[in-house]
Coordinates of C-alpha atoms in Angstrom, one line a residue:
X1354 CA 0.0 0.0 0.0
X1355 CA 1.8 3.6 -1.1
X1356 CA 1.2 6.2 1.5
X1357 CA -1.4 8.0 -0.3
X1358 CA -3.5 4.6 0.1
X1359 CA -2.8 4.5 4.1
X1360 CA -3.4 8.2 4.5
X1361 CA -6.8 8.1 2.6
X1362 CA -7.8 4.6 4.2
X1363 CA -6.9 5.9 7.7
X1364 CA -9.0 9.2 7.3
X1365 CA -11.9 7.1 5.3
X1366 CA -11.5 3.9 7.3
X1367 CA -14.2 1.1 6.6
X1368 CA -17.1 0.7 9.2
X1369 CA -17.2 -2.6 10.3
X1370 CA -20.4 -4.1 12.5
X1371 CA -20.3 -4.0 15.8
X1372 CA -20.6 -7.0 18.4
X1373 CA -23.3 -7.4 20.9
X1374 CA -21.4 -5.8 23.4
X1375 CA -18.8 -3.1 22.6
X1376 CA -17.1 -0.9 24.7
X1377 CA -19.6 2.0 24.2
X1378 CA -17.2 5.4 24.6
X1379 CA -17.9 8.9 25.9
X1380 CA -15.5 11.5 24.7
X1381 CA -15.2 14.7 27.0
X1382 CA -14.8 17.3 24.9
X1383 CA -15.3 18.4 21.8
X1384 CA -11.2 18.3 20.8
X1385 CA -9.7 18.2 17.4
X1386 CA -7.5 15.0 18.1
X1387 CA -10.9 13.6 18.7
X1388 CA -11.5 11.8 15.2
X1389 CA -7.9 10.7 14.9
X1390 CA -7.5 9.7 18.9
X1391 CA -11.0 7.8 18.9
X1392 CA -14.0 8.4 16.5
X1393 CA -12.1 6.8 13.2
X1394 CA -10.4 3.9 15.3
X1395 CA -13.6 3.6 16.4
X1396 CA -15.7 3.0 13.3
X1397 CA -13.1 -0.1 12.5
X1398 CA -13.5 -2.2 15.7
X1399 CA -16.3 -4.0 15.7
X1400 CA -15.4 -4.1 20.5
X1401 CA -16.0 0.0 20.0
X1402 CA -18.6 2.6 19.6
X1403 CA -18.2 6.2 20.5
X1404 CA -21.8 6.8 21.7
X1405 CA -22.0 10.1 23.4
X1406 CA -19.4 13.9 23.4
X1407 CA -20.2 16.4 26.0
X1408 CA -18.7 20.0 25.5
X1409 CA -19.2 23.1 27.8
X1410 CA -21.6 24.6 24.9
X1411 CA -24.3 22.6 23.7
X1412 CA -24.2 23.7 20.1
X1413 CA -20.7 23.2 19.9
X1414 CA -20.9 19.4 21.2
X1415 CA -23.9 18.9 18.4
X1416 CA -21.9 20.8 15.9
X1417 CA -19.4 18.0 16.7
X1418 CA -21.7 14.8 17.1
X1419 CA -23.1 15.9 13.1
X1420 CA -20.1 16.0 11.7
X1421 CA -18.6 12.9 13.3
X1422 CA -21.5 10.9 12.8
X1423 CA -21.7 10.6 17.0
X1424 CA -25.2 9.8 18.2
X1425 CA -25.6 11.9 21.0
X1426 CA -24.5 14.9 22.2
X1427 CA -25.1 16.8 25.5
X1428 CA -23.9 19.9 27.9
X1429 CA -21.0 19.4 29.5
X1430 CA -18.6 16.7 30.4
X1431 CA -21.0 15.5 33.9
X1432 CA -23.4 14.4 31.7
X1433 CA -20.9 11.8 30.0
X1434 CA -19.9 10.5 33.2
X1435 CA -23.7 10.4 34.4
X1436 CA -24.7 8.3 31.1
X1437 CA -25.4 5.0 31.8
X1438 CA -24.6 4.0 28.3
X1439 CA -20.9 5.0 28.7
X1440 CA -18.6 2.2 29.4
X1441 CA -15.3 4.4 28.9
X1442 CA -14.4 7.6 28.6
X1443 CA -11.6 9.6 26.3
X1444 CA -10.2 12.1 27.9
X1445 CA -8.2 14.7 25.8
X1446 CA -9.1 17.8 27.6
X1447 CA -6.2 20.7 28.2
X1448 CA -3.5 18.8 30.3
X1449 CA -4.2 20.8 33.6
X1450 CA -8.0 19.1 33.6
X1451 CA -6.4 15.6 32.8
X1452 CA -6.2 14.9 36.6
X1453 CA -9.7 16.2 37.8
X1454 CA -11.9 14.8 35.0
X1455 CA -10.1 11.4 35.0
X1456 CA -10.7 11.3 38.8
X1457 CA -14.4 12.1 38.0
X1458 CA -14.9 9.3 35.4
X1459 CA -13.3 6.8 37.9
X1460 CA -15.8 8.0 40.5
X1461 CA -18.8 7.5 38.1
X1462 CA -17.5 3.6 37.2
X1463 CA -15.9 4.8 34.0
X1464 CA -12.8 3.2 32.2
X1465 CA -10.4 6.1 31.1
X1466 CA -8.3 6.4 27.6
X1467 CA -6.3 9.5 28.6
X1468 CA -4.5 11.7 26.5
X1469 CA -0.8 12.2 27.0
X1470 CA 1.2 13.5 29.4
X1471 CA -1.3 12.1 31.9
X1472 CA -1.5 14.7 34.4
X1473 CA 0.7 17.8 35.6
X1474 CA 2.8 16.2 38.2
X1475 CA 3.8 12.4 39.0
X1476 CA 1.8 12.7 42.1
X1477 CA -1.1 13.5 40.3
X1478 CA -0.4 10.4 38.1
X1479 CA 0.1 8.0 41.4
X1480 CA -3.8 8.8 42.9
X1481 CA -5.2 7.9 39.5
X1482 CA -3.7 4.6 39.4
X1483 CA -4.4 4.0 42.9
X1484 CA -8.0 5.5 42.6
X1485 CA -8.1 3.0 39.7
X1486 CA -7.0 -0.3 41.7
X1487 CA -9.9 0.9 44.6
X1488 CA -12.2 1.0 42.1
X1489 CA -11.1 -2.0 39.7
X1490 CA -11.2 -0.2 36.8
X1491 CA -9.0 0.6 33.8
X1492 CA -6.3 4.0 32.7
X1493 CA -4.3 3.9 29.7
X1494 CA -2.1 7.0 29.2
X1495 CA -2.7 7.2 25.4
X1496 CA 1.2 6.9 24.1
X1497 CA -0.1 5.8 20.7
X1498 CA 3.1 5.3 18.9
X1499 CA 4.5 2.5 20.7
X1500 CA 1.3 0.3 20.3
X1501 CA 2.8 0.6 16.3
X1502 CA 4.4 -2.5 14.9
X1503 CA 7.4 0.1 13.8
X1504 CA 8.4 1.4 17.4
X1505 CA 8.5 -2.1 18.6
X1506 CA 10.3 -3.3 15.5
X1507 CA 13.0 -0.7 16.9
X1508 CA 12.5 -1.7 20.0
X1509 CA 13.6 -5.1 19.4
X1510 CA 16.2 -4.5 17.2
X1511 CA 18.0 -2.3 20.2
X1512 CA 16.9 -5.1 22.6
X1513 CA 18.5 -7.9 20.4
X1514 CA 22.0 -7.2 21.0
X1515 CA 23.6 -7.1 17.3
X1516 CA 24.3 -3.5 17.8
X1517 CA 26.1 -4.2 21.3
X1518 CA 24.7 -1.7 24.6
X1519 CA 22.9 1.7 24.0
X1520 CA 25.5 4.4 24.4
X1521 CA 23.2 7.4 23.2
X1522 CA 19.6 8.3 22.2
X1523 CA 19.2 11.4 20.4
X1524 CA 15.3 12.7 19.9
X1525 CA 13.7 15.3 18.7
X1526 CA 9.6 15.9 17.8
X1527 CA 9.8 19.9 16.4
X1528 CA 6.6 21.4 14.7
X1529 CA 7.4 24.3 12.7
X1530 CA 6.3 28.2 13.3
X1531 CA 3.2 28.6 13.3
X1532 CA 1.8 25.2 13.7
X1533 CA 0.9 26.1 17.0
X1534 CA -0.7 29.0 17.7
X1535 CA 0.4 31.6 20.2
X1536 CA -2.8 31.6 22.0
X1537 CA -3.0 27.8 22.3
X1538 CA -3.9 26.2 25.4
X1539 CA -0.3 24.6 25.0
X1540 CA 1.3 28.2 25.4
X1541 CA -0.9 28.3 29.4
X1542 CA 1.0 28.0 32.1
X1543 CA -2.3 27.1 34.4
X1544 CA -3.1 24.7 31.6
X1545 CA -0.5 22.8 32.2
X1546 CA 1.6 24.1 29.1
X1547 CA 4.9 23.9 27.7
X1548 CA 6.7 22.6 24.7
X1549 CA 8.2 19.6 27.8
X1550 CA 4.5 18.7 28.6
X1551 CA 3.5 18.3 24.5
X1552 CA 6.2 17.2 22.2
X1553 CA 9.0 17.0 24.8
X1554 CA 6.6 14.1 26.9
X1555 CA 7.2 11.7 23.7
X1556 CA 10.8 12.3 23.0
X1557 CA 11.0 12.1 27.0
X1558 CA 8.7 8.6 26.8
X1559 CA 10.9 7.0 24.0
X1560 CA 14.1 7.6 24.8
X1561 CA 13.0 5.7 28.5
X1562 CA 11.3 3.2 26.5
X1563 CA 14.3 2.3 24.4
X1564 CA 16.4 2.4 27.1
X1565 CA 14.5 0.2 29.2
X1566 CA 15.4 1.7 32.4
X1567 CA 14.6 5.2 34.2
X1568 CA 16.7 8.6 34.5
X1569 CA 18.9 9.1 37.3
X1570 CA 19.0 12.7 36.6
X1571 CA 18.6 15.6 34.1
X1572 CA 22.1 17.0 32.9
X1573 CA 21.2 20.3 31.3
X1574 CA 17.8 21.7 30.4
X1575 CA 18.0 24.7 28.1
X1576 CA 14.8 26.3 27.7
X1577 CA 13.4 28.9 25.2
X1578 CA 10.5 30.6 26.1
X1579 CA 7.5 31.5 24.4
X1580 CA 6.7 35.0 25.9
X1581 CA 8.5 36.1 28.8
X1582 CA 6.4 38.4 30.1
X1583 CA 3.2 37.1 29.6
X1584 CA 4.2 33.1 30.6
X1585 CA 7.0 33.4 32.2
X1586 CA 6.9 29.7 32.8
X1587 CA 5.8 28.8 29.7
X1588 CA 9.2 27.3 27.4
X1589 CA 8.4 26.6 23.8
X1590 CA 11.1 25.0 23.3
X1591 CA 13.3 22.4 25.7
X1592 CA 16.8 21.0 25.2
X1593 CA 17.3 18.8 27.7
X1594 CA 20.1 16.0 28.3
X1595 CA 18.8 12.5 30.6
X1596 CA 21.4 10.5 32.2
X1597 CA 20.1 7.0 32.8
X1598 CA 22.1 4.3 35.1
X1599 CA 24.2 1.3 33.6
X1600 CA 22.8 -2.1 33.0
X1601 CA 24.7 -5.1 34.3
X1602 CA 27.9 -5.1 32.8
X1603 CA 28.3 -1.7 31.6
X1604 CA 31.0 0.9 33.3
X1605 CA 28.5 4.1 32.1
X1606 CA 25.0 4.5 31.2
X1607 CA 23.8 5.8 28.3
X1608 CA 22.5 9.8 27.8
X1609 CA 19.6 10.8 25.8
X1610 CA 19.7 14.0 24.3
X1611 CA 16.0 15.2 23.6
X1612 CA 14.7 18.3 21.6
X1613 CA 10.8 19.3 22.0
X1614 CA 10.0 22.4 20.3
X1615 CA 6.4 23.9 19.4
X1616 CA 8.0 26.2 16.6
X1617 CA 10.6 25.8 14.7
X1618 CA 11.6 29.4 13.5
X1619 CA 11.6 30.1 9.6
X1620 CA 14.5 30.3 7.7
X1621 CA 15.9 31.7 4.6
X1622 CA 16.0 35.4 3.3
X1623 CA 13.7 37.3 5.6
X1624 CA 12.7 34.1 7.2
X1625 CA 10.2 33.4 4.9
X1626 CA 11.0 29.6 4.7
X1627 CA 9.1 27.4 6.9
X1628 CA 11.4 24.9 8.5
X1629 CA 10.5 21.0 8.0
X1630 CA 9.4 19.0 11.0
X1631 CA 11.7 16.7 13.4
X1632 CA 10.2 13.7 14.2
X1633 CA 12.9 11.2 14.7
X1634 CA 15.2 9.0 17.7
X1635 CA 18.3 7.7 16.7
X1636 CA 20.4 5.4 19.3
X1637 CA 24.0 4.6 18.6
X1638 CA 25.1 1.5 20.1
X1639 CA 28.7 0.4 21.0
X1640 CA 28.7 -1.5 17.7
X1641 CA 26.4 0.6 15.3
X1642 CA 23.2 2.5 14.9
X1643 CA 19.2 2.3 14.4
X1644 CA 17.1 5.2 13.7
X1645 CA 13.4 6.1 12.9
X1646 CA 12.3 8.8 11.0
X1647 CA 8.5 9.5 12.0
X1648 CA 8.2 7.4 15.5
X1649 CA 5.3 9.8 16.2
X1650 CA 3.0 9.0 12.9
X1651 CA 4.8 5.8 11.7
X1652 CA 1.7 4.6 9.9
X1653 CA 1.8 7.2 7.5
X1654 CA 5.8 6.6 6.4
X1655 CA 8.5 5.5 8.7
X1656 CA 12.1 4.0 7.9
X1657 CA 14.0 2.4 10.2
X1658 CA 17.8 2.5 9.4
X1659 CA 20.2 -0.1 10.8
X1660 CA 23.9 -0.4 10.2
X1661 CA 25.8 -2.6 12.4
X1662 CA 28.1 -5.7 11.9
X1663 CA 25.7 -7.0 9.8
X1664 CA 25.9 -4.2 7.5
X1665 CA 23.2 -2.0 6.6
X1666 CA 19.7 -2.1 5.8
X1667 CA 16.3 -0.2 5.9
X1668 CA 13.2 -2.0 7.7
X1669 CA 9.6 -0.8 7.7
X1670 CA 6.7 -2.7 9.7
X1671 CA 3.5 -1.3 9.2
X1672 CA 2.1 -4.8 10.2
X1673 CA 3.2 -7.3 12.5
X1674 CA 5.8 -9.9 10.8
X1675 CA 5.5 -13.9 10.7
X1676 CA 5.6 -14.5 15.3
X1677 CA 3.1 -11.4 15.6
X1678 CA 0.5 -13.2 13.2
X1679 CA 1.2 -16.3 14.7
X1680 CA 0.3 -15.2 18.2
X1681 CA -2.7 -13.9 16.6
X1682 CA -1.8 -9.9 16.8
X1683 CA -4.4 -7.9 14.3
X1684 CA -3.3 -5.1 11.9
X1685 CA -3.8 -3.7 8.7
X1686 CA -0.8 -1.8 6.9
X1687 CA -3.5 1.5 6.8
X1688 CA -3.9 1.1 10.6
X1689 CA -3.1 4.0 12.5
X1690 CA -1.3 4.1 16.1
X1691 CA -4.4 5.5 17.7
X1692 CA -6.0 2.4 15.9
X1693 CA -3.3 -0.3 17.2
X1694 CA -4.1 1.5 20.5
X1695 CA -7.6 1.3 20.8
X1696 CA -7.5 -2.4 20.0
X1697 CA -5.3 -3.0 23.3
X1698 CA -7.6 -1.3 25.5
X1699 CA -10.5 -3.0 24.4
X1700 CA -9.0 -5.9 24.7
X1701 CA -8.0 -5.1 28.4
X1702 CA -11.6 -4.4 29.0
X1703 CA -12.9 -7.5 27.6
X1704 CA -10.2 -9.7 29.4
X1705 CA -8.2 -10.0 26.8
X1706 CA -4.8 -10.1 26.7
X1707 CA -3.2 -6.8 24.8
X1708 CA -0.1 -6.8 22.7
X1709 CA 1.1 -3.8 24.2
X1710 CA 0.2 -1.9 27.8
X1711 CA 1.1 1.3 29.1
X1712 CA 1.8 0.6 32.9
X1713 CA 1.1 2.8 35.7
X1714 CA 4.9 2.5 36.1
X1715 CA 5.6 3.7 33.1
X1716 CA 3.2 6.5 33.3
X1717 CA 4.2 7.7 36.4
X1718 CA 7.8 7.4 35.4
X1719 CA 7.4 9.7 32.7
X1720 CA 5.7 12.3 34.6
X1721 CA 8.4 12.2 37.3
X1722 CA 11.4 12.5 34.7
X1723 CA 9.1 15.6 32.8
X1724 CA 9.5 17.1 36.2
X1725 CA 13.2 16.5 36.2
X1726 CA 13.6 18.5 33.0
X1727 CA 11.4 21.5 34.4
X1728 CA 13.4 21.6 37.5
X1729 CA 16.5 21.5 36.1
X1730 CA 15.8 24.5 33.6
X1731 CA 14.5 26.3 36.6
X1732 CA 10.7 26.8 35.1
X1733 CA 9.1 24.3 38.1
X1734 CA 7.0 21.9 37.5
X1735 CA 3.4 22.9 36.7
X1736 CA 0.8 23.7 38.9
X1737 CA -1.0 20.5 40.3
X1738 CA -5.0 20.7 40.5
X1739 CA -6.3 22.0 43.2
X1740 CA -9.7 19.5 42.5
X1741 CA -10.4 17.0 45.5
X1742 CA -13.0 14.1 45.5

């Protein structure tokens, strides 16, 4: 399939029937990565049906229901968690309402898909999961791209040991000017905004995940920031530097030097040229290299380079190869990560056994090493809700 196909397919995915008892979704919120995050993955699992969105403004939720080919649509986000037709909820509100909302669904018997980074603090992250347990129910932090069959293809090439121990990881996820909007709710400090909260959470939740292991410590933190005297907290741009321990056998751990940034600056005479996005990891081993070029949106186009002993070659894996199928893993090559995604949490919720999982380990050590970054670059961290059950 060429990329035109995927792209089309993904954004005009087929709509398969459902079964007698799917995991009926509310979404709270009436957020652009809506279709891509839920409504589309949606339509092609036959376990899923988004039945219900809830905005602050009435119009705007109906607005949103017509043109998504939703059901229902009602006034505000209480009246998702009050349906009893709501199984789950998708959370993708502003980051600073992550924590509050999620809380609320788990309080109303609601399963929570919730959008990345989970909350503003670790802490915040730790009485979810625990709220969770109490209440036997289920919270996926919605790291899409590593449910993909080409960030575990890397994955396991690192992990295989023909390119000897990980030495570096260098990542960067860079939008360019303009993409983001200076009055974005990304750009709000009380939001819970910052270029290290958006992009500089997935180049922060790679580089751990290729590494297999946990920080120790943050060795510089450079921030830029987006307007000094309006956010002074804000930073719309982070270089940052993690030092992670040594496995057994290794005198030094490796570093991972990550670049989040939520505009690239033009370029050019004038600076009328806008610069191209960076959405790649690279990790150099003792005995070679493998790198990705779009870990973020890999169903669209990805490459993963590898030289090494063995030479060098180019892999791509927009499905799962010969052991995946045989274990019984589903995929199409048009499937998107949110779509990979979806199919391990309703398989969670049904019992099932997911391919992939996002642990409450894993969330919470993300959060705690985003907090590292903002310490070190002397922003803080951001401010924790002051919501209470």
């Amino acid at each position: 399939m060429s990329i035109l196909s995927r792209a089309w397919t993904a954004k005009n995915p087929p709509t398969v029937p459902k079964t007698a008892h799917p995991v009926r979704f509310g979404i709270l919120g009436a957020a652009e990565i809506g279709p891509s995050g839920i409504i589309l993955p949606a339509r092609t699992c036959a376990d899923a049906e988004v039945v219900v969105v809830g905005a602050r403004n009435l119009e705007k939720a109906q607005k949103y229901a017509k043109k998504h080919g939703i059901a229902r649509a009602v006034q505000g986000y209480d009246a998702v968690l009050e349906d009893p037709e709501v199984d789950a909820v998708y959370n993708p509100l502003p980051n600073g309402l992550h924590y509050e909302w999620t809380m609320k669904a788990l309080q109303a018997g609601k399963h929570v898909l919730l959008e990345k980074p989970a909350t503003n603090t670790a802490a915040e992250s730790e009485r979810i999961f625990a709220f969770a347990k109490e209440k036997n129910l289920v919270v996926l932090e919605a790291f899409h791209y590593q449910f993909h069959p080409a960030t575990q293809k890397l994955k396991a090439i690192v992990d295989s040991g023909e390119l000897g121990s990980v030495q570096k990881i260098t990542a960067h996820l860079c939008a360019p000017g303009g993409f983001v909007k200076p009055d974005d709710i990304r750009f709000q400090y009380a939001l819970g905004g910052g270029a290290t909260m958006d992009v500089g959470c997935y180049v922060t939740s790679i580089s751990r995940f290729l590494a297999g292991r946990e920080p120790t410590s943050v060795l510089s933190a450079t921030p830029t920031l987006q307007d000094a005297k309006k956010e002074p907290k804000i930073d719309r741009r982070m270089e940052f530097t993690y030092l992670f321990p040594p496995a057994e056998g290794e005198k030094e751990g490796p570093t991972a030097q990550c670049v989040g940034d939520l505009g690239l600056p033009n370029w050019g005479p004038l600076s009328l040229v806008p610069s191209m996005p960076e959405l790649y990891v690279t990790v150099q081993c003792a005995m070679g290299e493998a790198s990705i070029n779009n870990f973020v949106m890999p169903s669209f186009y990805h490459a993963i380079s590898v030289r090494g002993p063995k030479g060098s070659r180019t892999v791509r894996a927009y499905v799962w190869g010969e052991e995946g199928k045989a274990k019984g893993w589903k995929g199409e090559d048009w499937w998107t990560t949110y779509r990979y995604q979806l199919e391990a949490f309703v398989d969670k919720l049904k019992g099932r056994e997911p391919q992939h999982w996002i642990s409450e380990e894993s969330t919470v050590g993300n959060m705690r090493a985003v907090g590292m970054v903002y310490e070190k670059s002397g922003l803080g961290a951001r401010p924790e809700s002051e919501f209470q059950l």
